[in-house]
């Protein structure tokens, strides 16, 4: 068994590593808590957890500036936490309460924050891809240098609208980074069972879009690739594709028994590739932080997550009058 | 033998055109396939080719003549040695058909009689406002141009809206005035560009998306409904979507099932959308300007057959018409006819015919289908006690069905007869001219329905 890959850490500071550790841990603990609340019946419907994929959003958010936009699918809790949305508001949306980002009317799959430039939270596989390109079009139209990150999975990569969007994004030089979060399973269908051409970023070449495959379990590799992509877009060179090789530890949704893969496969990823353990090793192994330092962070995160859960339980359900509000702007 | 060259039909809805230019003169020899004239249709200026060889004997319609009916003889072609005078107007002209359309057939759609606006009961502009005559097409173009001048974030995108000047010439001239940043030609990729437009609206723009026809919008309906219509609600009011989806809707003429469908009832069913379906040019202009200013997604259903119809439009630098206000086109006492869009043509024509038979019909144009002006409809039904609805769409789950239910719930005791819904037939649109006529709602249907509710 190969040893855990240690990425080049020459360009990363102790503070940044600690920040990555903290942000990834927040997502993981938040998602674990969400899973728990789902089991208790406090969260209903569909709930798709991001556990295992944390390095992707944390690494890419490290490349953003104010004004940059992001949009993703229904597996969206991690993206929201990573772009600075409040854990309480996200958790309260999961429980369908008035304190949630959508006043309880959107749920797990539909949250938005105009203030943080987070545009959802979309439940139709692949729909967020042209929507993201449209956000980029608005920035190009206005003549600023903002970039949009349009996240989608390996499953969405087989939707036709993705390629319609590639064509127009390149034709019109839209500043959009297409982020394929390739976690290798579209619900229960592995990549090999859904497509012969498994190098997903390569499909952009047919439209003239450059891209690359990235170790999406390595937050430093993600950040390095993200910086390159963002520079490409900000310079007015049009879109860029990042195919993040990643893995989700949990099922597709809370109701997925995950019979399509072995326990051993999941365990191997956790043992060898875990994104949080990787940063922990860099911090401890590099003498940049002590076990106690990290334990202190763990405690902080636990407190934030517990507070969010308490808030989500205590926040009232939306008033019945909310049924009839927000239908029109 | 002399051959008559007939004014060709160069589009499915063309009934007449302008003979813009002759490229030959009397005495010229022409070859088959040679371009002999330029003809301006309701959509574009087209080159017209000779089918047969021969010599131009006589030119019957001078260049620059407007309003030349399809199938009118425009020139006579004679064979070698034949005298130009030997060109009997009555001679059969079997070979003169241009390649584009079967001119031997009668014009496919009967033009509704052009009417001056009825006693102006519109509260939409001040009494005494000067009026000008304008086609629906020109009204739509003016509405977009005015709003684009007023708001730099209004932009137009769609297939052929720019360099081609619009498949139906609605966007003619806009590229020249506003440039390619604001008038964007898209590839043929409806779901893709619709999604992009919705995202652009979230990003702060006010896109107008032109669907060449709404039939193609079925490819994009997920973004119209799931992305544009629902997100304001799903975001707790954070993310409104100021966008207009507009284009030709409903049957054109002889374009068969996939290109002939009225989607009014589909879109009117969706909370979060606003749905507009104008009949007159004044409504087209005032409602489109209102739609562009609305902070919500608006479905704006136009009609290819109405594009070329002329109406009186207020000659004002700026006017809008609010949504949710029906217009009473004709007051009456015996029965209420409720319609919208092209159905209004049948409704008004039926009311004229009924008046000759002593039946006084009130005619209401809903103009917007979401919101619907229930109050005007109910007040009228409470006065006349009888109601007929008229629309072109399919009969199951129609706007008329919905109105019937609403009238039953809210004005049951006022009804002296069941409400009758006149609608398109429950069949895919056939191509054959006779069958197409049967599939569409007709003035005769409306007349019969009104007589029926009046027990006459």
XYZ file of C-alpha atoms in Angstrom:
785
model
C 0.000 0.000 0.000
C 1.437 3.310 -1.048
C 2.214 5.862 1.584
C 0.035 8.952 1.746
C 1.074 11.432 -0.882
C 2.749 14.465 0.551
C 2.324 17.444 -1.696
C 4.768 20.250 -2.166
C 4.271 22.526 0.786
C 6.953 25.050 0.011
C 4.408 27.746 -0.832
C 2.092 27.271 2.070
C 2.314 28.999 5.399
C 1.523 27.551 8.770
C -1.432 29.907 9.069
C -2.847 28.799 5.774
C -2.473 25.132 6.638
C -4.256 25.743 9.925
C -6.984 27.594 8.057
C -7.431 24.679 5.648
C -7.521 22.245 8.547
C -10.127 24.288 10.333
C -12.359 24.831 7.301
C -12.278 21.211 6.190
C -12.942 20.016 9.702
C -15.910 22.377 9.988
C -17.481 20.847 6.891
C -16.864 17.306 8.103
C -18.201 17.821 11.600
C -21.136 19.831 10.256
C -22.050 17.046 7.850
C -21.717 14.400 10.541
C -24.085 16.404 12.690
C -26.496 16.818 9.776
C -26.464 13.057 9.317
C -27.247 12.664 12.991
C -30.142 15.145 12.866
C -31.473 13.377 9.790
C -31.477 10.128 11.739
C -33.440 11.865 14.471
C -36.051 13.010 11.997
C -35.179 16.682 12.362
C -34.028 16.923 8.741
C -36.299 15.512 6.057
C -36.331 14.774 2.384
C -33.099 14.503 0.468
C -29.836 15.220 2.244
C -26.563 14.763 0.368
C -23.437 14.876 2.504
C -20.077 16.218 1.353
C -17.895 14.125 3.656
C -14.676 13.116 1.887
C -14.713 15.915 -0.694
C -13.822 18.808 1.612
C -10.463 19.644 0.019
C -12.133 20.643 -3.262
C -14.138 23.602 -2.027
C -11.669 24.661 0.639
C -8.765 24.701 -1.799
C -10.705 26.586 -4.450
C -12.170 29.143 -2.061
C -8.565 30.014 -1.206
C -8.258 31.317 -4.783
C -11.243 33.666 -4.709
C -11.673 37.355 -4.167
C -14.739 39.340 -3.181
C -17.167 39.449 -6.084
C -16.358 35.965 -7.342
C -19.404 33.748 -7.612
C -20.117 30.108 -7.052
C -22.936 27.741 -7.925
C -23.313 24.033 -7.430
C -25.645 21.054 -7.298
C -27.667 19.685 -4.396
C -24.544 18.430 -2.563
C -24.007 21.978 -1.426
C -23.456 22.258 2.338
C -19.682 22.231 2.015
C -19.676 24.978 -0.603
C -21.748 27.221 1.612
C -19.582 26.782 4.672
C -16.421 27.236 2.628
C -17.564 30.541 1.132
C -18.268 31.969 4.552
C -21.972 31.368 5.022
C -23.040 30.937 8.617
C -23.328 27.365 9.910
C -26.414 28.263 11.906
C -28.287 29.519 8.864
C -27.331 26.443 6.847
C -28.307 23.989 9.582
C -31.586 25.792 10.259
C -32.425 25.517 6.577
C -31.806 21.780 6.807
C -34.340 21.562 9.608
C -36.789 23.747 7.654
C -36.852 26.656 10.070
C -37.313 30.376 9.647
C -33.692 30.994 10.647
C -32.461 29.129 7.589
C -30.960 30.859 4.576
C -34.173 30.348 2.608
C -36.509 30.817 5.583
C -37.023 27.066 5.528
C -38.508 27.109 2.041
C -35.564 25.678 0.137
C -34.107 22.929 2.281
C -30.842 21.052 1.894
C -30.710 21.409 -1.880
C -31.765 25.041 -2.257
C -29.885 27.647 -0.328
C -28.537 30.935 -1.584
C -26.647 33.927 -0.280
C -26.468 36.976 -2.476
C -24.214 38.554 0.109
C -21.658 35.721 -0.171
C -22.259 35.373 -3.933
C -23.497 31.815 -3.511
C -26.129 31.083 -6.158
C -27.360 27.647 -5.011
C -28.109 24.809 -4.434
C -29.727 23.245 -7.620
C -31.618 19.985 -7.736
C -31.670 19.272 -11.458
C -28.444 17.532 -12.403
C -26.358 19.731 -14.694
C -28.662 22.767 -14.650
C -26.178 24.762 -12.580
C -23.623 24.647 -15.386
C -25.299 27.066 -17.843
C -26.595 29.062 -14.887
C -23.012 29.507 -13.734
C -21.900 30.514 -17.203
C -24.704 33.083 -17.149
C -23.391 34.557 -13.909
C -20.034 34.825 -15.630
C -21.697 36.484 -18.610
C -23.146 39.153 -16.314
C -19.665 39.952 -14.988
C -18.145 40.072 -18.430
C -21.016 42.318 -19.589
C -20.313 44.675 -16.715
C -16.621 44.673 -17.500
C -15.236 43.548 -14.133
C -12.746 40.735 -13.524
C -14.911 38.498 -11.338
C -14.841 34.759 -11.893
C -17.623 32.210 -11.398
C -17.010 28.676 -10.140
C -19.571 26.251 -11.572
C -19.320 22.945 -9.708
C -20.809 19.720 -10.996
C -20.260 16.006 -10.605
C -19.154 13.182 -12.844
C -22.828 12.298 -13.245
C -23.755 15.745 -14.523
C -20.853 15.519 -16.941
C -23.069 13.361 -19.135
C -25.811 15.977 -19.427
C -26.080 17.646 -22.818
C -26.464 21.141 -21.415
C -22.942 20.946 -19.997
C -21.590 20.766 -23.533
C -23.942 23.418 -24.878
C -22.486 25.587 -22.143
C -18.878 24.672 -22.942
C -19.485 25.766 -26.506
C -20.909 29.160 -25.623
C -18.535 29.787 -22.719
C -15.541 29.380 -25.001
C -17.199 31.172 -27.927
C -17.916 34.196 -25.736
C -14.782 33.890 -23.514
C -16.791 33.719 -20.303
C -14.833 33.897 -17.031
C -16.046 30.615 -15.570
C -14.123 27.771 -13.953
C -15.933 24.502 -14.550
C -15.163 22.319 -11.561
C -15.960 18.662 -12.109
C -16.091 17.001 -8.711
C -15.376 13.490 -9.929
C -16.247 11.356 -6.910
C -16.513 8.387 -9.237
C -20.136 7.540 -8.627
C -23.215 9.124 -10.145
C -25.541 7.991 -7.400
C -24.917 4.224 -7.763
C -23.381 4.165 -11.232
C -19.624 4.173 -11.407
C -17.907 6.253 -14.031
C -16.783 3.131 -15.893
C -20.380 1.969 -16.148
C -21.623 5.276 -17.557
C -18.948 6.330 -20.014
C -16.117 4.994 -22.113
C -14.140 8.212 -22.051
C -13.415 8.564 -18.353
C -11.067 11.536 -18.592
C -13.786 14.088 -18.114
C -11.785 17.314 -18.382
C -10.600 16.152 -21.810
C -14.060 16.602 -23.235
C -13.520 20.347 -23.028
C -10.754 20.101 -25.587
C -13.375 19.485 -28.269
C -14.676 22.980 -27.522
C -11.256 24.557 -27.243
C -11.285 24.715 -23.437
C -8.124 23.922 -21.527
C -8.273 21.899 -18.368
C -6.552 19.421 -16.151
C -7.069 16.614 -13.704
C -6.253 17.407 -10.102
C -5.828 15.350 -6.937
C -8.950 16.615 -5.272
C -8.050 14.985 -1.958
C -5.013 17.259 -1.647
C -6.019 20.765 -0.712
C -2.666 22.196 -1.758
C -2.876 20.651 -5.194
C -6.430 21.966 -5.474
C -5.340 25.458 -4.568
C -2.434 25.438 -7.003
C -4.661 24.309 -9.870
C -7.360 26.785 -8.826
C -4.927 29.687 -8.950
C -3.912 28.742 -12.450
C -7.548 28.464 -13.570
C -8.556 31.734 -11.960
C -5.623 33.589 -13.502
C -6.656 32.224 -16.892
C -10.219 33.479 -16.449
C -9.370 36.843 -14.916
C -7.025 37.579 -17.795
C -9.968 37.310 -20.185
C -8.930 33.996 -21.694
C -12.316 32.360 -21.262
C -13.264 29.260 -19.286
C -11.090 26.579 -17.716
C -11.904 23.061 -16.550
C -10.664 21.472 -13.344
C -11.460 17.802 -12.896
C -11.115 17.145 -9.200
C -10.501 13.480 -8.442
C -12.289 13.036 -5.169
C -14.399 10.591 -3.194
C -17.477 10.729 -1.034
C -17.387 8.517 2.013
C -21.122 8.465 2.600
C -23.888 7.314 0.308
C -25.300 9.461 -2.475
C -27.994 10.610 -0.063
C -29.057 9.555 3.388
C -31.206 6.774 1.951
C -28.437 5.166 -0.113
C -27.289 1.724 1.106
C -24.207 2.007 -1.150
C -24.223 -1.579 -2.348
C -22.426 -0.552 -5.531
C -19.016 -0.400 -3.887
C -17.187 -2.364 -1.229
C -16.517 -1.313 2.317
C -12.852 -2.025 1.600
C -12.799 0.504 -1.231
C -14.204 3.215 1.022
C -11.873 2.315 3.873
C -8.861 2.421 1.580
C -9.670 5.972 0.534
C -10.125 7.028 4.131
C -6.848 5.421 5.162
C -4.736 6.607 2.278
C -6.220 9.759 0.865
C -8.184 11.558 3.530
C -7.850 15.286 2.944
C -8.014 16.316 6.581
C -5.549 13.692 7.759
C -3.220 14.871 5.025
C -3.145 18.426 6.370
C -2.887 17.151 9.919
C 0.210 15.175 8.899
C 1.717 18.254 7.277
C 1.093 20.303 10.394
C 2.288 17.762 12.944
C 4.977 16.155 10.820
C 6.334 19.518 9.789
C 6.429 20.687 13.369
C 4.021 23.495 12.570
C 1.433 22.577 15.159
C 1.107 20.345 18.176
C -1.571 17.773 18.902
C -2.866 20.187 21.504
C -3.127 22.993 18.946
C -5.258 20.793 16.724
C -7.351 19.537 19.641
C -8.120 23.120 20.457
C -9.326 23.670 16.898
C -11.389 20.477 17.130
C -13.078 21.839 20.230
C -13.854 25.166 18.554
C -15.358 23.427 15.556
C -17.397 21.122 17.730
C -18.799 24.138 19.546
C -19.713 25.896 16.284
C -21.446 22.786 14.983
C -23.290 22.138 18.242
C -24.424 25.758 18.339
C -25.701 25.457 14.784
C -27.639 22.321 15.689
C -29.136 23.987 18.748
C -30.091 27.011 16.665
C -31.605 24.751 14.012
C -33.722 22.972 16.593
C -34.842 26.118 18.367
C -35.513 28.334 15.395
C -39.275 28.238 14.796
C -40.887 26.812 11.720
C -41.797 29.518 9.219
C -45.049 31.306 9.938
C -47.907 29.893 7.883
C -48.109 33.238 6.086
C -44.724 32.370 4.522
C -46.542 29.879 2.293
C -47.657 32.839 0.194
C -44.596 35.084 0.269
C -41.606 35.241 -2.094
C -43.484 33.735 -5.047
C -42.718 36.979 -6.872
C -39.925 39.448 -6.373
C -47.225 29.679 -74.964
C -47.245 32.700 -72.685
C -46.869 32.009 -68.994
C -47.998 34.205 -66.173
C -45.581 34.742 -63.322
C -47.551 34.943 -60.084
C -46.760 36.751 -56.863
C -45.258 33.966 -54.760
C -45.942 33.062 -51.125
C -42.490 33.102 -49.591
C -43.345 32.373 -45.978
C -45.967 30.255 -44.252
C -47.982 33.285 -43.231
C -47.448 35.580 -46.198
C -50.670 36.833 -47.710
C -49.306 39.811 -49.603
C -45.999 41.512 -50.169
C -44.162 44.368 -51.793
C -42.642 43.988 -55.222
C -39.493 45.794 -54.168
C -37.492 45.655 -57.362
C -37.500 44.198 -60.851
C -34.100 42.936 -61.958
C -35.329 42.418 -65.534
C -37.241 44.616 -67.958
C -39.665 43.914 -70.743
C -37.925 42.250 -73.662
C -35.172 40.661 -71.531
C -34.460 36.979 -71.979
C -34.442 35.033 -68.734
C -33.088 31.641 -67.857
C -34.582 29.206 -65.426
C -33.140 29.960 -61.961
C -32.284 33.556 -62.824
C -33.165 36.090 -60.151
C -35.771 38.340 -61.689
C -37.158 40.332 -58.776
C -36.805 41.183 -55.114
C -39.899 40.667 -53.063
C -40.413 41.913 -49.551
C -42.452 39.564 -47.405
C -43.706 39.992 -43.883
C -40.375 38.574 -42.717
C -37.625 39.525 -45.126
C -36.646 40.674 -48.581
C -36.360 37.622 -50.784
C -34.918 37.069 -54.207
C -37.377 35.597 -56.642
C -36.191 33.270 -59.357
C -37.686 32.471 -62.721
C -38.821 28.883 -63.085
C -39.049 28.813 -66.888
C -36.980 30.150 -69.711
C -38.416 32.811 -71.925
C -38.638 36.478 -72.635
C -40.267 38.965 -70.342
C -43.297 39.934 -72.367
C -44.989 42.314 -70.034
C -44.444 43.511 -66.496
C -47.870 43.743 -64.893
C -46.940 45.099 -61.470
C -44.495 47.959 -61.255
C -41.639 47.853 -58.770
C -42.339 49.574 -55.505
C -45.926 48.314 -55.433
C -46.974 47.301 -51.942
C -49.799 45.023 -50.893
C -49.565 42.692 -53.881
C -51.691 39.652 -53.012
C -50.194 36.216 -53.315
C -51.100 34.617 -56.681
C -51.595 37.969 -58.443
C -50.000 37.845 -61.927
C -46.950 40.131 -61.812
C -45.431 39.507 -65.262
C -45.882 37.520 -68.426
C -43.197 35.321 -69.876
C -43.410 34.554 -73.601
C -41.657 31.914 -75.669
C -39.326 32.763 -78.489
C -41.150 34.314 -81.449
C -44.295 34.875 -79.462
C -45.809 38.317 -79.285
C -45.931 39.912 -75.882
C -49.499 40.839 -76.596
C -50.444 37.175 -76.851
C -50.612 36.818 -73.139
C -54.112 36.184 -72.007
C -54.631 36.989 -68.391
C -57.048 34.109 -68.116
C -54.583 31.542 -69.407
C -53.815 28.764 -66.969
C -50.387 29.156 -65.512
C -49.333 25.735 -64.389
C -45.611 26.271 -64.581
C -45.321 29.542 -62.777
C -45.140 28.186 -59.277
C -41.999 29.313 -57.498
C -40.082 26.602 -55.737
C -40.683 27.921 -52.227
C -44.382 27.412 -51.778
C -47.415 25.932 -53.456
C -48.936 29.113 -54.833
C -51.707 27.182 -56.515
C -53.226 26.663 -53.083
C -55.276 29.428 -51.576
C -53.555 31.537 -48.973
C -53.562 29.264 -45.935
C -54.901 31.662 -43.387
C -57.701 34.079 -43.901
C -56.790 37.501 -42.722
C -59.171 38.740 -40.102
C -60.709 41.977 -41.222
C -58.586 44.851 -40.131
C -60.475 46.839 -37.592
C -60.131 50.189 -36.034
C -59.955 49.955 -32.298
C -63.460 49.724 -30.933
C -64.827 52.522 -28.769
C -61.768 53.036 -26.687
C -62.614 51.731 -23.261
C -58.936 51.327 -22.450
C -57.851 53.077 -19.298
C -54.259 52.450 -20.357
C -53.639 55.886 -21.807
C -55.288 59.294 -21.390
C -58.336 60.127 -23.469
C -57.446 62.171 -26.515
C -53.982 60.645 -26.887
C -52.888 60.827 -30.528
C -52.681 57.408 -32.136
C -50.543 55.958 -34.899
C -51.010 52.832 -36.984
C -48.460 50.148 -36.389
C -48.064 46.400 -36.845
C -47.611 44.100 -33.885
C -44.108 43.421 -35.199
C -43.189 47.117 -35.140
C -44.748 47.532 -31.722
C -42.646 44.721 -30.251
C -39.488 46.124 -31.822
C -40.202 49.609 -30.500
C -40.862 48.235 -27.030
C -37.487 46.481 -26.938
C -35.597 49.397 -28.446
C -37.113 51.887 -26.005
C -36.360 49.731 -22.995
C -32.813 49.045 -24.192
C -32.249 52.771 -24.561
C -33.601 53.370 -21.068
C -31.744 50.595 -19.222
C -28.180 49.581 -20.132
C -28.644 46.178 -18.477
C -31.402 45.133 -20.878
C -29.984 42.806 -23.506
C -31.451 40.493 -26.128
C -30.292 36.996 -26.897
C -31.513 34.185 -29.097
C -31.167 32.486 -32.426
C -30.805 34.877 -35.386
C -31.706 37.967 -33.374
C -28.639 39.909 -34.523
C -27.021 39.648 -37.910
C -29.990 37.911 -39.507
C -32.203 40.711 -38.085
C -34.599 38.241 -36.462
C -36.206 35.160 -37.941
C -39.487 37.092 -37.890
C -37.845 40.526 -38.150
C -38.887 41.472 -34.629
C -35.336 42.472 -33.736
C -34.601 44.220 -37.027
C -32.151 47.066 -36.554
C -31.394 46.348 -32.913
C -27.904 44.985 -33.585
C -27.063 48.142 -35.528
C -28.244 50.366 -32.726
C -27.020 48.439 -29.684
C -24.108 46.329 -30.918
C -23.173 42.686 -30.349
C -22.614 43.047 -26.611
C -26.327 43.713 -26.113
C -27.806 41.819 -29.055
C -26.332 38.353 -28.819
C -26.702 35.704 -31.504
C -26.709 32.274 -29.874
C -26.014 28.874 -31.321
C -29.041 26.584 -31.697
C -28.884 25.364 -28.154
C -32.045 26.257 -26.278
C -31.439 24.685 -22.894
C -27.912 26.047 -22.827
C -28.645 29.660 -23.694
C -31.766 29.733 -21.565
C -29.775 28.589 -18.551
C -27.103 31.163 -19.328
C -29.723 33.897 -19.589
C -31.256 32.958 -16.228
C -27.823 33.032 -14.617
C -27.167 36.413 -16.219
C -30.424 37.713 -14.742
C -29.299 36.579 -11.292
C -26.036 38.345 -11.968
C -27.844 41.664 -12.456
C -28.780 41.821 -16.137
C -32.280 42.055 -17.630
C -32.149 39.575 -20.473
C -34.802 39.224 -23.145
C -34.626 35.712 -24.536
C -36.172 35.288 -27.952
C -37.305 31.790 -28.785
C -37.671 31.571 -32.525
C -40.907 29.854 -31.598
C -42.092 28.565 -28.251
C -42.088 25.053 -29.646
C -38.310 25.116 -29.234
C -38.630 26.363 -25.679
C -39.699 22.866 -24.680
C -35.987 22.047 -24.848
C -35.438 24.767 -22.270
C -38.515 24.448 -20.120
C -36.546 23.070 -17.173
C -34.671 26.348 -16.842
C -37.825 28.406 -17.336
C -39.667 26.597 -14.574
C -37.139 25.030 -12.229
C -34.486 27.738 -12.463
C -36.263 31.001 -13.317
C -39.721 30.601 -11.780
C -38.953 28.817 -8.520
C -35.725 30.314 -7.250
C -37.130 33.452 -5.667
C -39.323 31.253 -3.491
C -36.614 28.664 -2.829
C -34.216 31.400 -1.772
C -36.641 33.001 0.651
C -36.933 36.051 -1.594
C -33.213 36.645 -2.172
C -32.925 35.787 -5.818
C -35.503 37.227 -8.170
C -35.061 36.620 -11.868
C -35.818 39.661 -14.059
C -36.056 38.017 -17.461
C -38.438 37.948 -20.424
C -38.906 34.860 -22.561
C -40.633 35.901 -25.742
C -41.384 34.552 -29.190
C -43.996 33.167 -31.518
C -46.487 30.804 -29.912
C -49.384 28.829 -31.305
C -50.197 27.660 -34.778
C -48.655 29.522 -37.685
C -49.911 28.153 -40.980
C -49.272 24.752 -42.496
C -46.221 23.989 -40.377
C -47.663 20.792 -38.824
C -47.722 19.342 -35.354
C -44.248 20.058 -33.962
C -44.403 23.748 -34.896
C -48.030 24.499 -34.060
C -48.811 24.505 -30.376
C -50.208 27.048 -27.977
C -48.433 26.851 -24.615
C -50.559 29.433 -22.819
C -52.131 27.003 -20.362
C -48.828 25.265 -19.620
C -47.020 28.384 -18.488
C -50.084 29.906 -16.859
C -50.087 26.921 -14.493
C -46.738 27.844 -12.927
C -46.491 30.026 -9.815
C -43.483 32.305 -10.080
C -44.024 33.061 -13.764
C -46.023 35.899 -15.232
C -47.680 35.125 -18.545
C -48.664 37.654 -21.186
C -50.450 36.973 -24.463
C -51.317 40.173 -26.308
C -53.658 40.564 -29.246
C -53.311 44.178 -30.389
C -50.180 46.134 -31.236
C -50.822 48.642 -28.438
C -51.027 45.819 -25.916
C -47.972 44.148 -27.420
C -45.977 47.317 -26.920
C -47.246 48.387 -23.536
C -47.145 44.906 -22.073
C -43.682 44.071 -23.427
C -42.269 47.257 -21.917
C -43.933 46.310 -18.644
C -42.524 42.768 -18.917
C -38.969 44.046 -19.404
C -39.309 46.219 -16.283
C -40.832 43.448 -14.181
C -38.454 41.921 -11.615
C -39.867 38.443 -12.319
C -39.644 35.954 -15.156
C -42.264 36.813 -17.777
C -43.450 34.503 -20.538
C -44.479 36.699 -23.467
C -46.454 34.703 -26.004
C -46.621 36.277 -29.456
C -48.270 34.960 -32.589
C -46.750 34.745 -36.020
C -50.033 35.446 -37.785
C -50.578 38.577 -35.719
C -47.089 39.993 -36.366
C -48.178 41.630 -39.596
C -51.555 42.944 -38.386
C -51.932 46.683 -37.920
C -53.602 48.415 -35.014
C -53.781 51.874 -33.516
C -51.055 52.472 -30.957
C -50.824 55.500 -28.680
C -48.231 57.915 -29.975
C -46.536 58.470 -26.639
C -42.821 58.581 -25.801
C -43.382 56.039 -23.054
C -46.360 53.994 -21.939
C -46.833 50.667 -20.239
C -49.843 48.495 -19.578
C -50.129 46.878 -16.153
C -50.430 43.109 -15.801
C -53.655 41.595 -14.540
C -56.006 44.062 -16.215
C -58.289 42.693 -18.884
C -59.581 44.927 -21.623
C -63.234 45.080 -22.614
C -63.133 45.438 -26.383
C -66.831 45.440 -26.877
C -69.618 45.914 -24.406
C -72.661 43.675 -24.585
C -75.570 42.368 -22.597
C -76.464 38.841 -23.732
C -73.272 36.827 -23.320
C -69.629 37.262 -22.364
C -66.866 36.059 -24.678
C -63.490 35.787 -22.958
C -60.378 35.312 -25.031
C -56.724 36.363 -25.426
C -54.060 36.463 -28.110
C -55.138 35.371 -31.570
C -58.398 34.018 -30.155
C -59.517 37.636 -29.890
C -59.739 37.804 -33.678
C -62.349 35.044 -33.674
C -64.106 36.491 -30.645
C -64.496 39.943 -32.185
C -65.531 38.582 -35.556
C -68.110 36.356 -33.876
C -69.456 39.307 -31.904
C -69.919 41.235 -35.167
C -71.849 38.358 -36.710
C -73.923 37.814 -33.592
C -74.871 41.483 -33.533
C -76.474 41.027 -36.960
C -78.581 38.285 -35.427
C -79.602 40.437 -32.504
C -77.286 38.917 -29.914
C -75.212 41.419 -27.974
C -71.903 39.873 -26.910
C -69.431 41.466 -24.528
C -65.844 40.680 -25.565
C -63.061 40.580 -22.980
C -59.359 40.276 -23.796
C -57.548 38.842 -20.763
C -54.161 40.071 -22.082
C -52.326 38.446 -19.170
C -52.916 34.865 -18.076
C -50.920 35.111 -14.865
C -52.151 37.142 -13.161
C -55.688 36.790 -14.562
C -58.177 39.602 -14.122
C -60.946 37.472 -12.599
C -62.880 40.519 -11.421
C -63.551 41.832 -14.910
C -64.638 38.388 -16.122
C -66.899 37.753 -13.125
C -68.477 41.195 -13.272
C -69.285 40.669 -16.931
C -70.695 37.181 -16.372
C -72.843 38.481 -13.518
C -74.225 41.002 -15.990
C -74.749 38.736 -19.025
C -75.249 35.428 -17.148
C -73.610 33.498 -19.977
C -70.009 32.863 -20.947
C -67.992 31.402 -23.808
C -64.215 31.168 -23.716
C -62.066 31.158 -26.854
C -58.480 29.966 -27.218
C -56.351 28.139 -29.730
C -54.691 25.649 -27.373
C -55.611 22.079 -26.602
C -58.962 21.624 -24.857
C -57.815 19.540 -21.883
C -56.542 21.602 -18.979
C -57.124 24.810 -20.912
C -57.438 28.387 -19.723
C -61.126 28.077 -20.544
C -61.421 25.076 -18.219
C -59.890 27.115 -15.435
C -62.171 30.072 -16.075
C -65.195 27.777 -16.118
C -64.242 26.397 -12.725
C -63.668 29.866 -11.317
C -66.985 31.157 -12.651
C -68.741 28.112 -11.235
C -67.187 28.656 -7.820
C -67.725 32.383 -7.644
C -70.740 33.160 -9.829
C -72.706 29.919 -9.964
C -76.026 31.522 -9.137
C -75.586 34.046 -11.920
C -75.214 31.483 -14.681
C -78.161 30.840 -16.965
C -76.255 28.278 -19.038
C -73.157 26.125 -18.738
C -69.949 27.887 -19.772
C -68.702 26.633 -23.133
C -64.974 26.433 -23.912
C -64.052 26.908 -27.570
C -60.544 25.569 -28.061
C -58.333 23.807 -30.545
C -59.273 20.208 -31.201
C -57.758 17.405 -29.148
C -55.403 16.322 -31.941
C -51.814 17.076 -32.990
C -51.912 19.769 -35.667
C -52.316 18.191 -39.109
C -50.497 19.553 -42.141
C -53.264 19.184 -44.745
C -54.927 22.539 -45.281
C -58.461 21.268 -44.792
C -57.603 19.298 -41.665
C -55.635 22.176 -40.177
C -58.678 24.402 -40.491
C -60.767 21.801 -38.720
C -58.228 21.503 -35.904
C -58.256 25.213 -35.112
C -60.950 27.132 -33.336
C -63.064 29.117 -35.782
C -65.370 32.098 -35.740
C -68.198 29.728 -36.588
C -67.408 27.688 -33.450
C -67.656 30.820 -31.353
C -70.898 31.959 -32.980
C -72.439 28.523 -32.422
C -71.276 28.423 -28.798
C -72.716 31.845 -27.996
C -76.010 30.921 -29.611
C -76.023 27.734 -27.595
C -75.523 29.474 -24.245
C -78.270 31.911 -25.288
C -80.518 28.955 -26.175
C -80.904 30.350 -29.681
